[in-house]
Coordinates of C-alpha atoms in Angstrom, one line a residue:
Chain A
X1 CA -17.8 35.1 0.3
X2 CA -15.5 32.7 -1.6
X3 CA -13.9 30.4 0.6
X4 CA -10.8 29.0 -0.7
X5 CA -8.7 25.3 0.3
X6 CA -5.4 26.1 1.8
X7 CA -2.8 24.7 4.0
X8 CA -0.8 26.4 6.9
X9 CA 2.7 25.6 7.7
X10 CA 4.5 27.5 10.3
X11 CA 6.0 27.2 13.9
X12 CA 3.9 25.8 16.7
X13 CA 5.1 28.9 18.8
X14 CA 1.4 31.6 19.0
X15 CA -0.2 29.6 16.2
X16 CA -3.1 30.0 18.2
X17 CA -3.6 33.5 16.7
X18 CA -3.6 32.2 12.9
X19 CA -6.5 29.5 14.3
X20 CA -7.9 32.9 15.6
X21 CA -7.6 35.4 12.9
X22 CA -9.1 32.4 10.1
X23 CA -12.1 31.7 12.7
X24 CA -12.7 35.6 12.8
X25 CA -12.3 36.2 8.9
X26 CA -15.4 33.4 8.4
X27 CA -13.0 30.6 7.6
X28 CA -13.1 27.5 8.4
X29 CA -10.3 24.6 10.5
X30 CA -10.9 21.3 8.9
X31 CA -7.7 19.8 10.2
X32 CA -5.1 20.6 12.3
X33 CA -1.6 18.4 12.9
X34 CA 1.2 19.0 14.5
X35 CA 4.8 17.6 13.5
X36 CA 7.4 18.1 15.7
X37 CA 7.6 22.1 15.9
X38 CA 5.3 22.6 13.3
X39 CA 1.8 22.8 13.0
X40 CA 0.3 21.9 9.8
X41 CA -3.4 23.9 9.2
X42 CA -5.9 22.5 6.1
X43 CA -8.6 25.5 6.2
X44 CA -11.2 26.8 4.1
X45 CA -10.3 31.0 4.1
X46 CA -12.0 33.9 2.3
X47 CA -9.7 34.2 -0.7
X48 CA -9.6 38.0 -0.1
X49 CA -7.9 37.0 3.5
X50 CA -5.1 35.2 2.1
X51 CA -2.9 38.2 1.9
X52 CA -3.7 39.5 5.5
X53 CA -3.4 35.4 6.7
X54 CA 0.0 35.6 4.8
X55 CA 1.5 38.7 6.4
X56 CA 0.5 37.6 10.2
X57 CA 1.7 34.1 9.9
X58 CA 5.3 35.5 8.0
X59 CA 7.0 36.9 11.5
X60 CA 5.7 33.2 12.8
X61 CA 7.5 31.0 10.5
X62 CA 4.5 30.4 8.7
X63 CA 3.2 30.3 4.9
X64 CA 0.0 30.2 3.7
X65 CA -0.5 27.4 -0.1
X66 CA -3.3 26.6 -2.0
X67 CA -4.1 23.0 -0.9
X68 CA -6.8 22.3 -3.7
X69 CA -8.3 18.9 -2.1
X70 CA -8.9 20.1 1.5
X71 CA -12.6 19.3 2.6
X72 CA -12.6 15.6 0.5
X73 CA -12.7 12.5 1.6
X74 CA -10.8 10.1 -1.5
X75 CA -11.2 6.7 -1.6
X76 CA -7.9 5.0 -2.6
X77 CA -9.0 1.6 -3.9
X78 CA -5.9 -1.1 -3.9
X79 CA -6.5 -4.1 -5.9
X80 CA -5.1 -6.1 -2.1
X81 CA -3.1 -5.0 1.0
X82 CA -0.6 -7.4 0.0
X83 CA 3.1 -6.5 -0.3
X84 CA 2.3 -6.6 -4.5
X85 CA 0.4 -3.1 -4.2
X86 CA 1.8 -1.9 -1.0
X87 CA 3.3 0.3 0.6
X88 CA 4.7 1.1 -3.3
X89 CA 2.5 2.5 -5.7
X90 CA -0.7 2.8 -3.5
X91 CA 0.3 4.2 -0.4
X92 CA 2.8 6.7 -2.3
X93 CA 0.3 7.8 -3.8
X94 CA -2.9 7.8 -1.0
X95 CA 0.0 10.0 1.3
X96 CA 1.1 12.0 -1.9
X97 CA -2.8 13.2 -2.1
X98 CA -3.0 13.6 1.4
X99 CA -0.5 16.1 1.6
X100 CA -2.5 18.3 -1.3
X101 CA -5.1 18.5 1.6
X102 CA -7.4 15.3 1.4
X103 CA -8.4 13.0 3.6
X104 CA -7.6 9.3 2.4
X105 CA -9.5 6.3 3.3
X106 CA -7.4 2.8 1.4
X107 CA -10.1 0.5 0.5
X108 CA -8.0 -3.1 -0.2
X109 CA -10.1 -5.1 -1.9
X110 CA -10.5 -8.4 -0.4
X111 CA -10.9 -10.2 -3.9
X112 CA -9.3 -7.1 -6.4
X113 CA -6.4 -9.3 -7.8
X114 CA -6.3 -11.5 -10.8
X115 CA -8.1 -10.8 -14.1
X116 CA -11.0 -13.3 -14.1
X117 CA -11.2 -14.0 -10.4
X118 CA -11.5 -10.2 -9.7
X119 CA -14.8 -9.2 -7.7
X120 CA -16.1 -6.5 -5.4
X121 CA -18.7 -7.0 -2.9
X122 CA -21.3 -4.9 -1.1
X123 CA -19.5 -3.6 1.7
X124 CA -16.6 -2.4 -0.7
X125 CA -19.5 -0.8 -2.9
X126 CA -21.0 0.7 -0.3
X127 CA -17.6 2.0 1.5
X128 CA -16.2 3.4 -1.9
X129 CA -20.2 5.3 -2.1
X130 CA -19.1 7.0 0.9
X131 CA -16.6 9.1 -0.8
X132 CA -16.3 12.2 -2.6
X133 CA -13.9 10.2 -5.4
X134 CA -12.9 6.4 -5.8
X135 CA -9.0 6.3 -7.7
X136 CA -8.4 2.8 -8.5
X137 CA -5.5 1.9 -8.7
X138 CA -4.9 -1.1 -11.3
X139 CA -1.9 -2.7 -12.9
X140 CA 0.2 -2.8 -15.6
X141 CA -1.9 -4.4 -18.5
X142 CA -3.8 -3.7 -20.4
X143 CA -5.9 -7.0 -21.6
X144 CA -6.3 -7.7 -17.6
X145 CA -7.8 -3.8 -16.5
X146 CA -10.0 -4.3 -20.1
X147 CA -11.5 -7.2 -18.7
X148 CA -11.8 -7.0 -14.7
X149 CA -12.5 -2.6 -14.2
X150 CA -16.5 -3.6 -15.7
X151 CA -16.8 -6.0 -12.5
X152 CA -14.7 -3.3 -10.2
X153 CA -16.5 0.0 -11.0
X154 CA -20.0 -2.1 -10.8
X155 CA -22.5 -0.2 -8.6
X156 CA -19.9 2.6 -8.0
X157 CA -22.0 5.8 -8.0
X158 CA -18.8 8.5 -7.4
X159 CA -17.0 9.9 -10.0
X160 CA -13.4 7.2 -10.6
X161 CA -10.3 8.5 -11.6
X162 CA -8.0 5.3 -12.8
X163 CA -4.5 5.2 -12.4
X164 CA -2.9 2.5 -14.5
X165 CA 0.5 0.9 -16.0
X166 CA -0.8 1.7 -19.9
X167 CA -0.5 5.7 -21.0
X168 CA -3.7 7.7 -20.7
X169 CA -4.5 6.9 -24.0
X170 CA -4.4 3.2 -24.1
X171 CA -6.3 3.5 -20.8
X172 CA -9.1 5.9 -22.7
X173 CA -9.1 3.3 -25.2
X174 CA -10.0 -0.1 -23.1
X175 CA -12.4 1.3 -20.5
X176 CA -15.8 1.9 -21.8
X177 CA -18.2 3.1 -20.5
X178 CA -15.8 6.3 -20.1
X179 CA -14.9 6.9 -16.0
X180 CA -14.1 10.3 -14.8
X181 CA -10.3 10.4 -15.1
X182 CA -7.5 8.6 -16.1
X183 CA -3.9 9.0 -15.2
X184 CA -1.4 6.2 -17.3
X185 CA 1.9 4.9 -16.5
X186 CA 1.0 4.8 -13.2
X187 CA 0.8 0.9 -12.6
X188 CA 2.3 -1.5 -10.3
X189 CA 5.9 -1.1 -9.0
X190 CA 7.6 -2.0 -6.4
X191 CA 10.2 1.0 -5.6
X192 CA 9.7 4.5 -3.7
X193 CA 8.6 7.5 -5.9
X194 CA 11.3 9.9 -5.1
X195 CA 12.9 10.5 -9.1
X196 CA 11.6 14.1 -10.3
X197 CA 9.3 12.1 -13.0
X198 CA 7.9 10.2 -10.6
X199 CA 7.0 13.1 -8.6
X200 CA 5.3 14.5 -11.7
X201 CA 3.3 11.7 -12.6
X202 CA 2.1 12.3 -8.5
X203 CA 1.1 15.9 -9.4
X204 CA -0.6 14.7 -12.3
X205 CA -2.8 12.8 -10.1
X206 CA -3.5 15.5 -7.9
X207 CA -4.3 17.5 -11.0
X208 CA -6.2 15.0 -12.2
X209 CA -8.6 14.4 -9.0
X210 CA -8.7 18.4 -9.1
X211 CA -10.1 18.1 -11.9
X212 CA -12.7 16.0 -11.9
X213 CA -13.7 17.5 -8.0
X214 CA -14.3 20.6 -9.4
X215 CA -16.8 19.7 -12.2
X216 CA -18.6 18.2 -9.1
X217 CA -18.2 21.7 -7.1
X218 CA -19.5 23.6 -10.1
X219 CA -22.5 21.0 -10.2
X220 CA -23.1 21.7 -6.8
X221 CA -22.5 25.7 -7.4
X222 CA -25.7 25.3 -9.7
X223 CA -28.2 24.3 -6.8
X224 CA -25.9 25.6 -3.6
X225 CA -26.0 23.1 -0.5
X226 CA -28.6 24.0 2.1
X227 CA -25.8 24.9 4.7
X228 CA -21.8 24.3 3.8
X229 CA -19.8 21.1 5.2
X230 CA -17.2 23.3 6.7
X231 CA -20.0 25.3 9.0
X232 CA -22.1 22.1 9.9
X233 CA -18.5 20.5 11.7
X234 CA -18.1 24.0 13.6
X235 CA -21.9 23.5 14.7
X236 CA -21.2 20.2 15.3
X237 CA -18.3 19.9 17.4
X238 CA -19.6 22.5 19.7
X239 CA -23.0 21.2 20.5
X240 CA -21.4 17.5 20.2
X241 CA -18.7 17.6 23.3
X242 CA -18.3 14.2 23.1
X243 CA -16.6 14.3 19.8
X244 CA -13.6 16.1 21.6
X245 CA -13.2 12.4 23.0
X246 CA -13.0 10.8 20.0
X247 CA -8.9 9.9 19.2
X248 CA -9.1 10.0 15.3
X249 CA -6.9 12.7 13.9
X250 CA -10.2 13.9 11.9
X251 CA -12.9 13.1 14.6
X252 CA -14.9 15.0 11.9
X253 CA -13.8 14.0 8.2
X254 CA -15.3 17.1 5.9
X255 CA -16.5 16.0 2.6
X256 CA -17.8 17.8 -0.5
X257 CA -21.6 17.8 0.7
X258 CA -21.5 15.8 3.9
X259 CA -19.9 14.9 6.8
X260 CA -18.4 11.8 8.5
X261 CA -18.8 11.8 12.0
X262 CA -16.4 9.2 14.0
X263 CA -18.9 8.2 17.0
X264 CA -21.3 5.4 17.0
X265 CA -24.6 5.9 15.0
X266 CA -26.8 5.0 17.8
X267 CA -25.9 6.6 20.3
X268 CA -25.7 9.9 18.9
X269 CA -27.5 10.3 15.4
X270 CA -30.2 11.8 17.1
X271 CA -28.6 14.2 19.3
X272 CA -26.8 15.3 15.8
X273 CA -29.8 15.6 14.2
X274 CA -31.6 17.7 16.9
X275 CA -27.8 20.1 16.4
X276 CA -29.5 23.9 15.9
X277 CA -28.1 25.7 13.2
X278 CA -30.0 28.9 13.4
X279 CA -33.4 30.3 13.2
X280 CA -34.5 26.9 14.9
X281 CA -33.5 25.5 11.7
X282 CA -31.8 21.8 12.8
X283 CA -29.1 19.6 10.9
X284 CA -31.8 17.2 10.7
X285 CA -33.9 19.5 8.6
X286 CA -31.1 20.2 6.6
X287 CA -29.0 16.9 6.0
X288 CA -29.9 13.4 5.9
X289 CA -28.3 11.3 8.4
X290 CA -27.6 7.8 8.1
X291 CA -25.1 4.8 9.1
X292 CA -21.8 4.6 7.7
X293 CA -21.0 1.0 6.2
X294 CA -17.3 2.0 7.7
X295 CA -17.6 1.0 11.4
X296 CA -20.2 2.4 13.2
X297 CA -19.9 6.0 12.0
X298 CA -22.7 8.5 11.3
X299 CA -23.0 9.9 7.6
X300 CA -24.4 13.1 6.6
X301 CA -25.7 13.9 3.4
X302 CA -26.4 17.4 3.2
X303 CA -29.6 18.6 1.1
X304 CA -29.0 21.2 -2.0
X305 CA -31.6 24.1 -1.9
X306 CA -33.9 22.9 -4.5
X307 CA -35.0 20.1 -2.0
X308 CA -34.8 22.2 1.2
X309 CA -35.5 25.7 0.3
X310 CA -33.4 26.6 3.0
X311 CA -29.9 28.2 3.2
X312 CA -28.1 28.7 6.4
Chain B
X1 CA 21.0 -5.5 -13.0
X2 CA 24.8 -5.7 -14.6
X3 CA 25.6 -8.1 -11.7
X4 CA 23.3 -10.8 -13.7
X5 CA 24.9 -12.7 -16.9
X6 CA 21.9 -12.6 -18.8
X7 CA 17.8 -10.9 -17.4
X8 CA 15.3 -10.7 -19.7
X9 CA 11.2 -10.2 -19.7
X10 CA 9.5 -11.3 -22.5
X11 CA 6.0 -10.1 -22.8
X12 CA 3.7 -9.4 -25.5
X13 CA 2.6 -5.8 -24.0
X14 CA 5.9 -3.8 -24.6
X15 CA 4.8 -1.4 -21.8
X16 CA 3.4 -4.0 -19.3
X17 CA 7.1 -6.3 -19.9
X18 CA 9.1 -2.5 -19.5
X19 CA 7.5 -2.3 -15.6
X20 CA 7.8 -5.9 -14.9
X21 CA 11.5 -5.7 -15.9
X22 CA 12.5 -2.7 -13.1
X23 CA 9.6 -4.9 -10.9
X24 CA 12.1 -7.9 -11.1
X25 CA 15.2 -5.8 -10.7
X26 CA 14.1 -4.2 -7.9
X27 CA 12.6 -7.5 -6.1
X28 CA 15.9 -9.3 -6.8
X29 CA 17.6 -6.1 -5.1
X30 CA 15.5 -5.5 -2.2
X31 CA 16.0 -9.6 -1.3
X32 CA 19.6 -9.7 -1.7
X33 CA 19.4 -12.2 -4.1
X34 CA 21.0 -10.5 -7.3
X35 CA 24.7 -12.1 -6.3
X36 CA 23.1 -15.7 -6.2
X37 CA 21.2 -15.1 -9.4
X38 CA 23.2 -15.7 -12.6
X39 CA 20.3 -16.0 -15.4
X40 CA 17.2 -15.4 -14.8
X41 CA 14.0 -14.9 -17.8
X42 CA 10.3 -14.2 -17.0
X43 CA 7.9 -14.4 -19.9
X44 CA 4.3 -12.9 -18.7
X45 CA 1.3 -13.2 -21.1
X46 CA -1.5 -11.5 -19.2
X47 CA -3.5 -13.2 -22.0
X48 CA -3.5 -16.7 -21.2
X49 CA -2.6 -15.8 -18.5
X50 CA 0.8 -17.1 -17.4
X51 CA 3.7 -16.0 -15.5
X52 CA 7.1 -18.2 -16.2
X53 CA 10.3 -17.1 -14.4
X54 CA 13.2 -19.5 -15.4
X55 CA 16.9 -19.0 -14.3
X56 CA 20.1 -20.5 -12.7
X57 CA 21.7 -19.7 -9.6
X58 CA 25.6 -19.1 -9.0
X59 CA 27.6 -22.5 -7.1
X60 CA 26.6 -21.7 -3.7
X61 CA 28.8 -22.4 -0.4
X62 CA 28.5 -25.9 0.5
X63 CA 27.0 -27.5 3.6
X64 CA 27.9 -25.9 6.9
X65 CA 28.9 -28.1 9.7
X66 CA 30.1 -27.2 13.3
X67 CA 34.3 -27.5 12.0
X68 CA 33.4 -24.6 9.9
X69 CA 32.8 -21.9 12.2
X70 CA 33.9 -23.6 16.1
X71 CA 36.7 -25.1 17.5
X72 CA 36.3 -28.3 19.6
X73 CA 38.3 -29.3 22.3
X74 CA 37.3 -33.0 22.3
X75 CA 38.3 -35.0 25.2
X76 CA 37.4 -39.0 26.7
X77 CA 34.6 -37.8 28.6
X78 CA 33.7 -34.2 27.8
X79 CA 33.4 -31.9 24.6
X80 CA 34.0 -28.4 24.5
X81 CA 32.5 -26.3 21.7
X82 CA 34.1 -22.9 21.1
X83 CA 32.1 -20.9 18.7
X84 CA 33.2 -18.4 16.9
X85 CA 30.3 -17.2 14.0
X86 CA 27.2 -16.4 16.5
X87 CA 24.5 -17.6 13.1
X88 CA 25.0 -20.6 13.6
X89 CA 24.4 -21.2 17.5
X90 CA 20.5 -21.3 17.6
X91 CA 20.7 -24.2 14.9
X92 CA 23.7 -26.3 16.3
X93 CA 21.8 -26.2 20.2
X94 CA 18.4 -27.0 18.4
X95 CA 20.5 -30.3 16.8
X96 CA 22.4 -30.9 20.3
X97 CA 19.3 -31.1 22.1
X98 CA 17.5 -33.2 19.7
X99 CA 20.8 -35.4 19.7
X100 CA 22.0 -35.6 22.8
X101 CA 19.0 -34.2 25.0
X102 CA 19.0 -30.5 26.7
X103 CA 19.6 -31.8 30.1
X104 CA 23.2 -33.3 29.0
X105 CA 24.1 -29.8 27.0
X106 CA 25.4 -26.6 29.2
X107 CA 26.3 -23.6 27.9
X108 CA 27.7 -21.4 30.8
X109 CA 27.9 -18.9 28.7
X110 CA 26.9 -17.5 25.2
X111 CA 29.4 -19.0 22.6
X112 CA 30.5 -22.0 24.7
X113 CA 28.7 -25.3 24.8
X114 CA 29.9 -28.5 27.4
X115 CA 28.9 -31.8 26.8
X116 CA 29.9 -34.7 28.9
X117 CA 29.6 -37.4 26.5
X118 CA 32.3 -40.5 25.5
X119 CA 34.5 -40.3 22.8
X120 CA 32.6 -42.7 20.6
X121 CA 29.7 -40.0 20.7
X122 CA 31.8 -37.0 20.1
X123 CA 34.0 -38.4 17.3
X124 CA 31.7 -37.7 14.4
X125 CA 30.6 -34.1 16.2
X126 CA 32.7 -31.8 13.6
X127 CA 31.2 -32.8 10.6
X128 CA 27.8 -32.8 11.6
X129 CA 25.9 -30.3 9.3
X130 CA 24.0 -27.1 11.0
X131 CA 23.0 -25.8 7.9
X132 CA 22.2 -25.5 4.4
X133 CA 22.6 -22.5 2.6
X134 CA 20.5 -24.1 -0.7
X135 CA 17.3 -24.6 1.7
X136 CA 17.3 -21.1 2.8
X137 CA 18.3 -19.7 -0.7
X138 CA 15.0 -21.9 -2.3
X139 CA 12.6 -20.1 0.1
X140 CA 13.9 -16.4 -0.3
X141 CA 13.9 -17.0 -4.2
X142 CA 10.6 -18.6 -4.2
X143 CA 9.5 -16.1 -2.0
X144 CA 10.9 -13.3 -4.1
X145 CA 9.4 -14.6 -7.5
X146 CA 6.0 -15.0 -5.7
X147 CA 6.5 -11.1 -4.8
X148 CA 7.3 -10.7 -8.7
X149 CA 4.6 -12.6 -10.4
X150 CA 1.1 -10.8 -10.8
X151 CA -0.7 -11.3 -7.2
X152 CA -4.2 -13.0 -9.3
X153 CA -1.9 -15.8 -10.3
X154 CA -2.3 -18.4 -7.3
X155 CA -2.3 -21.7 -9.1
X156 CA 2.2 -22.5 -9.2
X157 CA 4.6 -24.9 -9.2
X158 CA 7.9 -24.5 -8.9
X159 CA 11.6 -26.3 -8.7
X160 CA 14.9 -25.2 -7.5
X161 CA 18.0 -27.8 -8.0
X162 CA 20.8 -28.9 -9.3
X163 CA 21.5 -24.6 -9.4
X164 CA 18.6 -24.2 -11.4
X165 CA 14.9 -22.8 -10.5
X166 CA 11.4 -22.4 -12.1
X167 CA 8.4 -20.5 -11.2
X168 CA 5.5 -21.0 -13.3
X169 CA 2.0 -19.4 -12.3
X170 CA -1.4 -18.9 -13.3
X171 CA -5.1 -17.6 -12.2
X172 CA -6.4 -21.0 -14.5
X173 CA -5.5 -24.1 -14.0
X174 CA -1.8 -25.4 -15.5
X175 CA -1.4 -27.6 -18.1
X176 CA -0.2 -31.8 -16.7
X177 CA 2.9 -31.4 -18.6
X178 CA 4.7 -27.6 -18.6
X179 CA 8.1 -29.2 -19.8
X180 CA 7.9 -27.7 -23.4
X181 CA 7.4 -24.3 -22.3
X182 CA 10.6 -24.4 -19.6
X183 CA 12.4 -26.0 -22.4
X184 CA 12.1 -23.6 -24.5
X185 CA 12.6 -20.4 -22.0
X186 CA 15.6 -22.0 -20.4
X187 CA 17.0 -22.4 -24.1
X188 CA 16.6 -18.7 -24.8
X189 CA 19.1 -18.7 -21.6
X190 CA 21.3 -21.4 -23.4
X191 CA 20.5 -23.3 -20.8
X192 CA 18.5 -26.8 -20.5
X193 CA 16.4 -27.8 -18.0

């Protein structure tokens, strides 16, 4: 069964029988908002149920769209969080993702600005590891992301798509060694993106990050996941009650081959790993599970068959 | 920007100076600041690196004092201060007080301020300044050139007088003398420093 990334959108009024007929067709809820009389549904479904999902939600208001970056987690890296990088370009462009179906965490760099005083530290590194992507987003010249990406993108293990002010060629050009992606003309600015080519050069990011995301899922097609992401926060959340207590609007954030799980390490990494899946098989067997370097979360790595030889 | 008699980025990236430009336009914009503005030139080399922004300002409205926007009734023993633009109030009762002292200054109600002080006190009370618009205009453009300028450049010095304002920045250390370079920026303005 092919499960496929989707979004929802249709009237709040018996939306409960779309969360129904996904759960019941082997698909899977990853987030679920509500704005004003809408609810908005990011799911994983069997592509073969698209149609049926389609034709129950049309008397409902609803419509069923490929949402290609539900189940990531993206880290948006901002050179600061000061007014020169936000809310324009980085948070247009962390909410323009967002809405294509991934979660986004903004990493602001404490020391990202400035060409020779640029730096990353350890807890950045380590945050930006967490993630299923890292998009920098630099600035507008050239000579300074030349000199200061080497220090950024030191120690980064996840694939980097960089945005930047120079066109993607320029940008191909200066960074060596090669990162994952590049999308140019995308620097600093200081205005809303709302003109239709600034709209575009959004979707080209989104195309971009698609991109690169799946060469990872086709890695991970080659030696499957011992159990998928999606399953693993259904088990979850119902042998984890507590999490229902948890106010983050993804108590559970659904990555690529893991899991983020918003309540304290401590208290509750071992109940998690003691979580059955079936056959007595527990998460624990399955899954590493360590401390998040983002508050006090719990992170779980989930093993690929080769390591396991176990598929759930 | 046709509001501003002459704008102009000079930078040795093409690309980088073509952002920078709609970054400075849309700064000046978004602060208001594009009708005080008359010239303004930022030369960026990311190279160096150095960030100049030289320009002039339009003649500016000159110093507020409480004439301009009250009417005062002044009498032997008493003054009463009508006043009619509300801006000004939380200034003028801030100078009062320090003046005269907060126990001698009522204001039964919002736009009306007694004083029982003599004639010899009062006499010089309607051209007393409340405020400068110059003082407020130097922070917002200040402010607004710092929101410009590349956010690694934290070394500056800057200058606004006489209608005139520089910004110069860097991430290094700036040279002891930086009138040369003005010079010459505010000459591409036909201007001189």
């Amino acid at each position: 069964m092919i499960l496929v990334p989707v979004t929802y959108k249709g009237g709040i009024y018996r939306h409960d029988e779309i969360v129904d007929l996904i759960e019941d067709v082997g698909g899977y809820i990853i987030q679920k908002h509500f704005v004003a009389q809408e609810v908005v549904l990011q799911a994983l479904v069997p592509r073969d149920d698209i149609e049926l999902i389609r034709a129950i939600g049309k008397p409902l208001m609803g419509d069923i769209l490929p949402a290609s970056l539900v189940g990531t987690e993206i880290a948006v890296v901002t050179m600061s969080l000061e007014i020169h990088h936000l809310p324009h370009a980085s948070c247009d462009v962390a909410e323009y993702i967002r809405r294509n179906g991934a979660k986004t965490n903004m990493v602001g760099l404490a020391r990202g600005f400035g060409k020779r005083i640029a730096q990353l530290n350890d807890e950045e590194r380590d945050v930006i590891n967490e993630h299923d992507l890292a998009l920098f987003m630099l600035g507008n010249f050239e000579t300074c992301i030349e000199k200061k990406l080497p220090v950024l993108r030191r120690g980064i293990e996840v694939p980097i798509v960089v945005c930047g002010g120079p066109s993607k060629e320029a940008l191909q050009k200066i960074i060596d060694p090669p990162v994952s992606g590049y999308v140019g003309n995308v620097g600093r600015f200081m205005h809303r993106t709302k003109e239709s080519d600034e709209i575009e050069k959004l979707e080209e990011i989104v195309a971009e990050i698609t991109r690169v995301l799946d060469i990872r899922r086709e890695e991970i097609a080659k030696d499957p996941l011992s159990v998928s992401p999606a399953r693993l926060m259904d088990i979850i959340t119902e042998q984890v009650p507590d999490i229902e207590g948890v106010t983050s609007p993804t108590p559970i954030t659904v990555q690529i081959a893991g899991l983020r799980i918003k309540l304290p390490y401590d208290v509750y990494a071992g109940l998690v790993r003691e979580c059955k899946i079936e056959n007595g098989i527990t998460i624990g067997a399955v899954a590493d599970i360590r401390p998040s370097r983002m508050r006090d979360y719990i992170l779980i790595t989930i093993k690929p068959f080769s390591d396991t030889n176990i598929v759930v | 920007m046709g509001a501003l008699d002459y704008f102009e980025v000079e930078c040795p990236e093409p690309l980088g100076g073509e952002y920078y430009q709609r970054i400075v336009s849309t700064v000046l914009l978004d602060h208001d600041l594009v009708r005080v503005v008359a010239k303004i030139h930022v030369f960026i080399d990311p190279s160096v690196p150095i960030f100049v922004a030289t320009g002039t300002t339009r003649k500016l409205p000159g110093l507020v004092t409480v004439r301009d926007f009250s009417d005062l009734n002044i009498e032997d023993h008493k003054v009463t201060i009508s006043i009619a633009n509300e801006a000004y109030l939380a200034p003028l009762l801030k100078i009062l007080w320090d003046k005269f002292g907060q126990a001698r200054v009522d204001q039964p109600d919002r736009l009306t301020i007694i004083m029982p002080i003599e004639r010899n006190e009062s006499e010089n009370l309607p051209d007393m300044v409340v405020s400068d618009p110059g003082e407020a205009l130097y922070k917002d453009l200040i402010y607004a050139l710092q929101t410009i300028a590349p956010e690694g450049f934290k070394v500056r010095r800057q200058y606004y007088g006489n209608g005139k304002f520089y910004y110069v920045a860097s991430e290094n250390t700036l040279d002891e003398d930086i009138t040369p370079l003005l010079s010459e920026k505010f000459r591409l303005m036909g201007e001189s420093l």
